[in-house]
PDB file of C-alpha atoms in Angstrom:
ATOM      1  CA  UNK R   1      55.975 102.988  47.112  1.00  0.00           C
ATOM      2  CA  UNK R   2      57.648 104.420  50.221  1.00  0.00           C
ATOM      3  CA  UNK R   3      56.594 103.296  53.733  1.00  0.00           C
ATOM      4  CA  UNK R   4      53.769 105.291  55.241  1.00  0.00           C
ATOM      5  CA  UNK R   5      51.475 105.317  58.274  1.00  0.00           C
ATOM      6  CA  UNK R   6      48.074 103.916  57.423  1.00  0.00           C
ATOM      7  CA  UNK R   7      45.235 105.634  59.332  1.00  0.00           C
ATOM      8  CA  UNK R   8      41.591 104.753  59.680  1.00  0.00           C
ATOM      9  CA  UNK R   9      39.138 107.378  58.480  1.00  0.00           C
ATOM     10  CA  UNK R  10      36.571 107.265  61.274  1.00  0.00           C
ATOM     11  CA  UNK R  11      34.608 110.023  62.962  1.00  0.00           C
ATOM     12  CA  UNK R  12      32.706 109.550  66.182  1.00  0.00           C
ATOM     13  CA  UNK R  13      30.097 111.827  67.721  1.00  0.00           C
ATOM     14  CA  UNK R  14      29.106 111.304  71.351  1.00  0.00           C
ATOM     15  CA  UNK R  15      26.225 112.849  73.230  1.00  0.00           C
ATOM     16  CA  UNK R  16      26.089 112.634  77.025  1.00  0.00           C
ATOM     17  CA  UNK R  17      23.011 113.698  78.971  1.00  0.00           C
ATOM     18  CA  UNK R  18      22.650 113.914  82.722  1.00  0.00           C
ATOM     19  CA  UNK R  19      19.158 113.831  84.096  1.00  0.00           C
ATOM     20  CA  UNK R  20      18.757 114.726  87.769  1.00  0.00           C
ATOM     21  CA  UNK R  21      16.226 112.774  89.774  1.00  0.00           C
ATOM     22  CA  UNK R  22      15.282 114.909  92.784  1.00  0.00           C
ATOM     23  CA  UNK R  23      13.255 113.638  95.723  1.00  0.00           C
ATOM     24  CA  UNK R  24      12.276 116.012  98.531  1.00  0.00           C
ATOM     25  CA  UNK R  25      11.173 115.126 102.042  1.00  0.00           C
ATOM     26  CA  UNK R  26       9.622 117.464 104.603  1.00  0.00           C
ATOM     27  CA  UNK R  27       9.110 117.393 108.353  1.00  0.00           C
ATOM     28  CA  UNK R  28       9.075 119.580 111.441  1.00  0.00           C
ATOM     29  CA  UNK R  29      11.280 119.137 114.481  1.00  0.00           C
ATOM     30  CA  UNK R  30       9.229 117.202 117.020  1.00  0.00           C
ATOM     31  CA  UNK R  31      10.925 118.711 120.058  1.00  0.00           C
ATOM     32  CA  UNK R  32      13.392 121.480 120.836  1.00  0.00           C
ATOM     33  CA  UNK R  33      16.916 120.116 120.472  1.00  0.00           C
ATOM     34  CA  UNK R  34      19.968 121.795 121.969  1.00  0.00           C
ATOM     35  CA  UNK R  35      23.552 120.599 121.628  1.00  0.00           C
ATOM     36  CA  UNK R  36      23.470 116.925 120.677  1.00  0.00           C
ATOM     37  CA  UNK R  37      21.720 115.018 117.911  1.00  0.00           C
ATOM     38  CA  UNK R  38      18.340 115.230 116.255  1.00  0.00           C
ATOM     39  CA  UNK R  39      17.398 111.906 114.654  1.00  0.00           C
ATOM     40  CA  UNK R  40      14.611 111.996 112.087  1.00  0.00           C
ATOM     41  CA  UNK R  41      13.345 108.568 110.965  1.00  0.00           C
ATOM     42  CA  UNK R  42      11.935 108.050 107.469  1.00  0.00           C
ATOM     43  CA  UNK R  43       8.388 107.667 108.793  1.00  0.00           C
ATOM     44  CA  UNK R  44       8.546 111.234 110.195  1.00  0.00           C
ATOM     45  CA  UNK R  45       8.951 112.699 106.680  1.00  0.00           C
ATOM     46  CA  UNK R  46       6.323 113.635 104.064  1.00  0.00           C
ATOM     47  CA  UNK R  47       6.917 113.529 100.324  1.00  0.00           C
ATOM     48  CA  UNK R  48       6.184 116.257  97.747  1.00  0.00           C
ATOM     49  CA  UNK R  49       2.620 114.942  97.514  1.00  0.00           C
ATOM     50  CA  UNK R  50       2.041 115.174 101.268  1.00  0.00           C
ATOM     51  CA  UNK R  51       2.028 111.392 101.663  1.00  0.00           C
ATOM     52  CA  UNK R  52       4.013 109.717 104.417  1.00  0.00           C
ATOM     53  CA  UNK R  53       7.488 108.737 103.236  1.00  0.00           C
ATOM     54  CA  UNK R  54       8.059 104.985 103.099  1.00  0.00           C
ATOM     55  CA  UNK R  55      11.754 104.937 102.193  1.00  0.00           C
ATOM     56  CA  UNK R  56      14.717 107.254 101.779  1.00  0.00           C
ATOM     57  CA  UNK R  57      16.452 106.705  98.411  1.00  0.00           C
ATOM     58  CA  UNK R  58      19.880 105.170  97.975  1.00  0.00           C
ATOM     59  CA  UNK R  59      22.585 107.635  96.937  1.00  0.00           C
ATOM     60  CA  UNK R  60      24.246 106.536  93.679  1.00  0.00           C
ATOM     61  CA  UNK R  61      28.005 106.236  94.250  1.00  0.00           C
ATOM     62  CA  UNK R  62      29.865 109.298  92.928  1.00  0.00           C
ATOM     63  CA  UNK R  63      26.718 110.473  91.145  1.00  0.00           C
ATOM     64  CA  UNK R  64      24.488 111.964  93.837  1.00  0.00           C
ATOM     65  CA  UNK R  65      24.211 114.274  96.805  1.00  0.00           C
ATOM     66  CA  UNK R  66      21.769 115.387  99.477  1.00  0.00           C
ATOM     67  CA  UNK R  67      21.061 118.785 101.016  1.00  0.00           C
ATOM     68  CA  UNK R  68      19.339 119.587 104.284  1.00  0.00           C
ATOM     69  CA  UNK R  69      17.608 122.883 104.996  1.00  0.00           C
ATOM     70  CA  UNK R  70      16.596 123.827 108.530  1.00  0.00           C
ATOM     71  CA  UNK R  71      14.173 126.733 108.652  1.00  0.00           C
ATOM     72  CA  UNK R  72      15.098 127.408 105.001  1.00  0.00           C
ATOM     73  CA  UNK R  73      18.862 127.575 105.599  1.00  0.00           C
ATOM     74  CA  UNK R  74      21.239 125.096 103.909  1.00  0.00           C
ATOM     75  CA  UNK R  75      23.219 123.147 106.520  1.00  0.00           C
ATOM     76  CA  UNK R  76      26.888 122.116 106.540  1.00  0.00           C
ATOM     77  CA  UNK R  77      27.623 118.570 105.409  1.00  0.00           C
ATOM     78  CA  UNK R  78      29.785 117.780 108.449  1.00  0.00           C
ATOM     79  CA  UNK R  79      26.703 118.147 110.687  1.00  0.00           C
ATOM     80  CA  UNK R  80      24.681 115.541 108.790  1.00  0.00           C
ATOM     81  CA  UNK R  81      24.507 111.759 108.486  1.00  0.00           C
ATOM     82  CA  UNK R  82      22.145 110.196 105.942  1.00  0.00           C
ATOM     83  CA  UNK R  83      21.078 106.546 105.949  1.00  0.00           C
ATOM     84  CA  UNK R  84      18.882 105.344 103.059  1.00  0.00           C
ATOM     85  CA  UNK R  85      16.211 102.713 103.583  1.00  0.00           C
ATOM     86  CA  UNK R  86      12.706 102.060 104.819  1.00  0.00           C
ATOM     87  CA  UNK R  87      11.086 102.035 108.247  1.00  0.00           C
ATOM     88  CA  UNK R  88      13.523 101.173 111.009  1.00  0.00           C
ATOM     89  CA  UNK R  89      16.554 101.859 108.791  1.00  0.00           C
ATOM     90  CA  UNK R  90      16.234 105.122 106.835  1.00  0.00           C
ATOM     91  CA  UNK R  91      17.053 108.223 108.823  1.00  0.00           C
ATOM     92  CA  UNK R  92      18.652 111.644 108.877  1.00  0.00           C
ATOM     93  CA  UNK R  93      20.887 112.497 111.835  1.00  0.00           C
ATOM     94  CA  UNK R  94      21.601 116.169 112.479  1.00  0.00           C
ATOM     95  CA  UNK R  95      24.362 117.111 114.913  1.00  0.00           C
ATOM     96  CA  UNK R  96      23.373 120.274 116.733  1.00  0.00           C
ATOM     97  CA  UNK R  97      26.568 122.111 117.784  1.00  0.00           C
ATOM     98  CA  UNK R  98      27.030 123.688 121.200  1.00  0.00           C
ATOM     99  CA  UNK R  99      25.338 127.076 121.365  1.00  0.00           C
ATOM    100  CA  UNK R 100      22.769 126.149 118.688  1.00  0.00           C
ATOM    101  CA  UNK R 101      19.148 125.083 119.078  1.00  0.00           C
ATOM    102  CA  UNK R 102      16.515 123.678 116.755  1.00  0.00           C
ATOM    103  CA  UNK R 103      13.122 124.757 118.064  1.00  0.00           C
ATOM    104  CA  UNK R 104      10.083 122.466 118.108  1.00  0.00           C
ATOM    105  CA  UNK R 105       8.087 122.911 114.892  1.00  0.00           C
ATOM    106  CA  UNK R 106      11.077 124.151 112.865  1.00  0.00           C
ATOM    107  CA  UNK R 107      10.771 122.963 109.235  1.00  0.00           C
ATOM    108  CA  UNK R 108      13.404 120.501 108.018  1.00  0.00           C
ATOM    109  CA  UNK R 109      13.717 119.748 104.294  1.00  0.00           C
ATOM    110  CA  UNK R 110      15.806 116.893 102.890  1.00  0.00           C
ATOM    111  CA  UNK R 111      16.538 117.013  99.139  1.00  0.00           C
ATOM    112  CA  UNK R 112      18.142 113.926  97.580  1.00  0.00           C
ATOM    113  CA  UNK R 113      19.539 114.232  94.038  1.00  0.00           C
ATOM    114  CA  UNK R 114      20.696 111.262  91.964  1.00  0.00           C
ATOM    115  CA  UNK R 115      21.950 111.787  88.429  1.00  0.00           C
ATOM    116  CA  UNK R 116      20.907 109.332  85.736  1.00  0.00           C
ATOM    117  CA  UNK R 117      23.394 109.758  82.879  1.00  0.00           C
ATOM    118  CA  UNK R 118      22.848 108.447  79.358  1.00  0.00           C
ATOM    119  CA  UNK R 119      25.224 108.470  76.426  1.00  0.00           C
ATOM    120  CA  UNK R 120      25.041 107.761  72.733  1.00  0.00           C
ATOM    121  CA  UNK R 121      27.944 107.420  70.294  1.00  0.00           C
ATOM    122  CA  UNK R 122      27.585 107.409  66.535  1.00  0.00           C
ATOM    123  CA  UNK R 123      30.548 106.165  64.516  1.00  0.00           C
ATOM    124  CA  UNK R 124      30.824 107.307  60.898  1.00  0.00           C
ATOM    125  CA  UNK R 125      33.216 105.426  58.622  1.00  0.00           C
TER     126      UNK R 125
END
């Protein structure tokens, strides 16, 4: 019998699912803010149910993002700093550029999305 390459006869089927976990937080600017920073602590936010927010969620490394809407308009990432955590730690910092103003009572929405991936592989021999 001549030499030959011996191969395994195996088939694998993989299924990967990504499930987004979205948490939204709402507030209104407490005072008019011109050029500078607007700092919003976790205790100033409400959740989707209208309850006071107790903590801002951790962002999963390389598997999450957050968006901020001021008066319904998506804001640029470079203007934002997000710190997860509870009272005294969790906060959203918005840099207000020169020539811009956030008026008192303006709605601010923070949406935090973490993806929870799952995978399943079936090997058929």
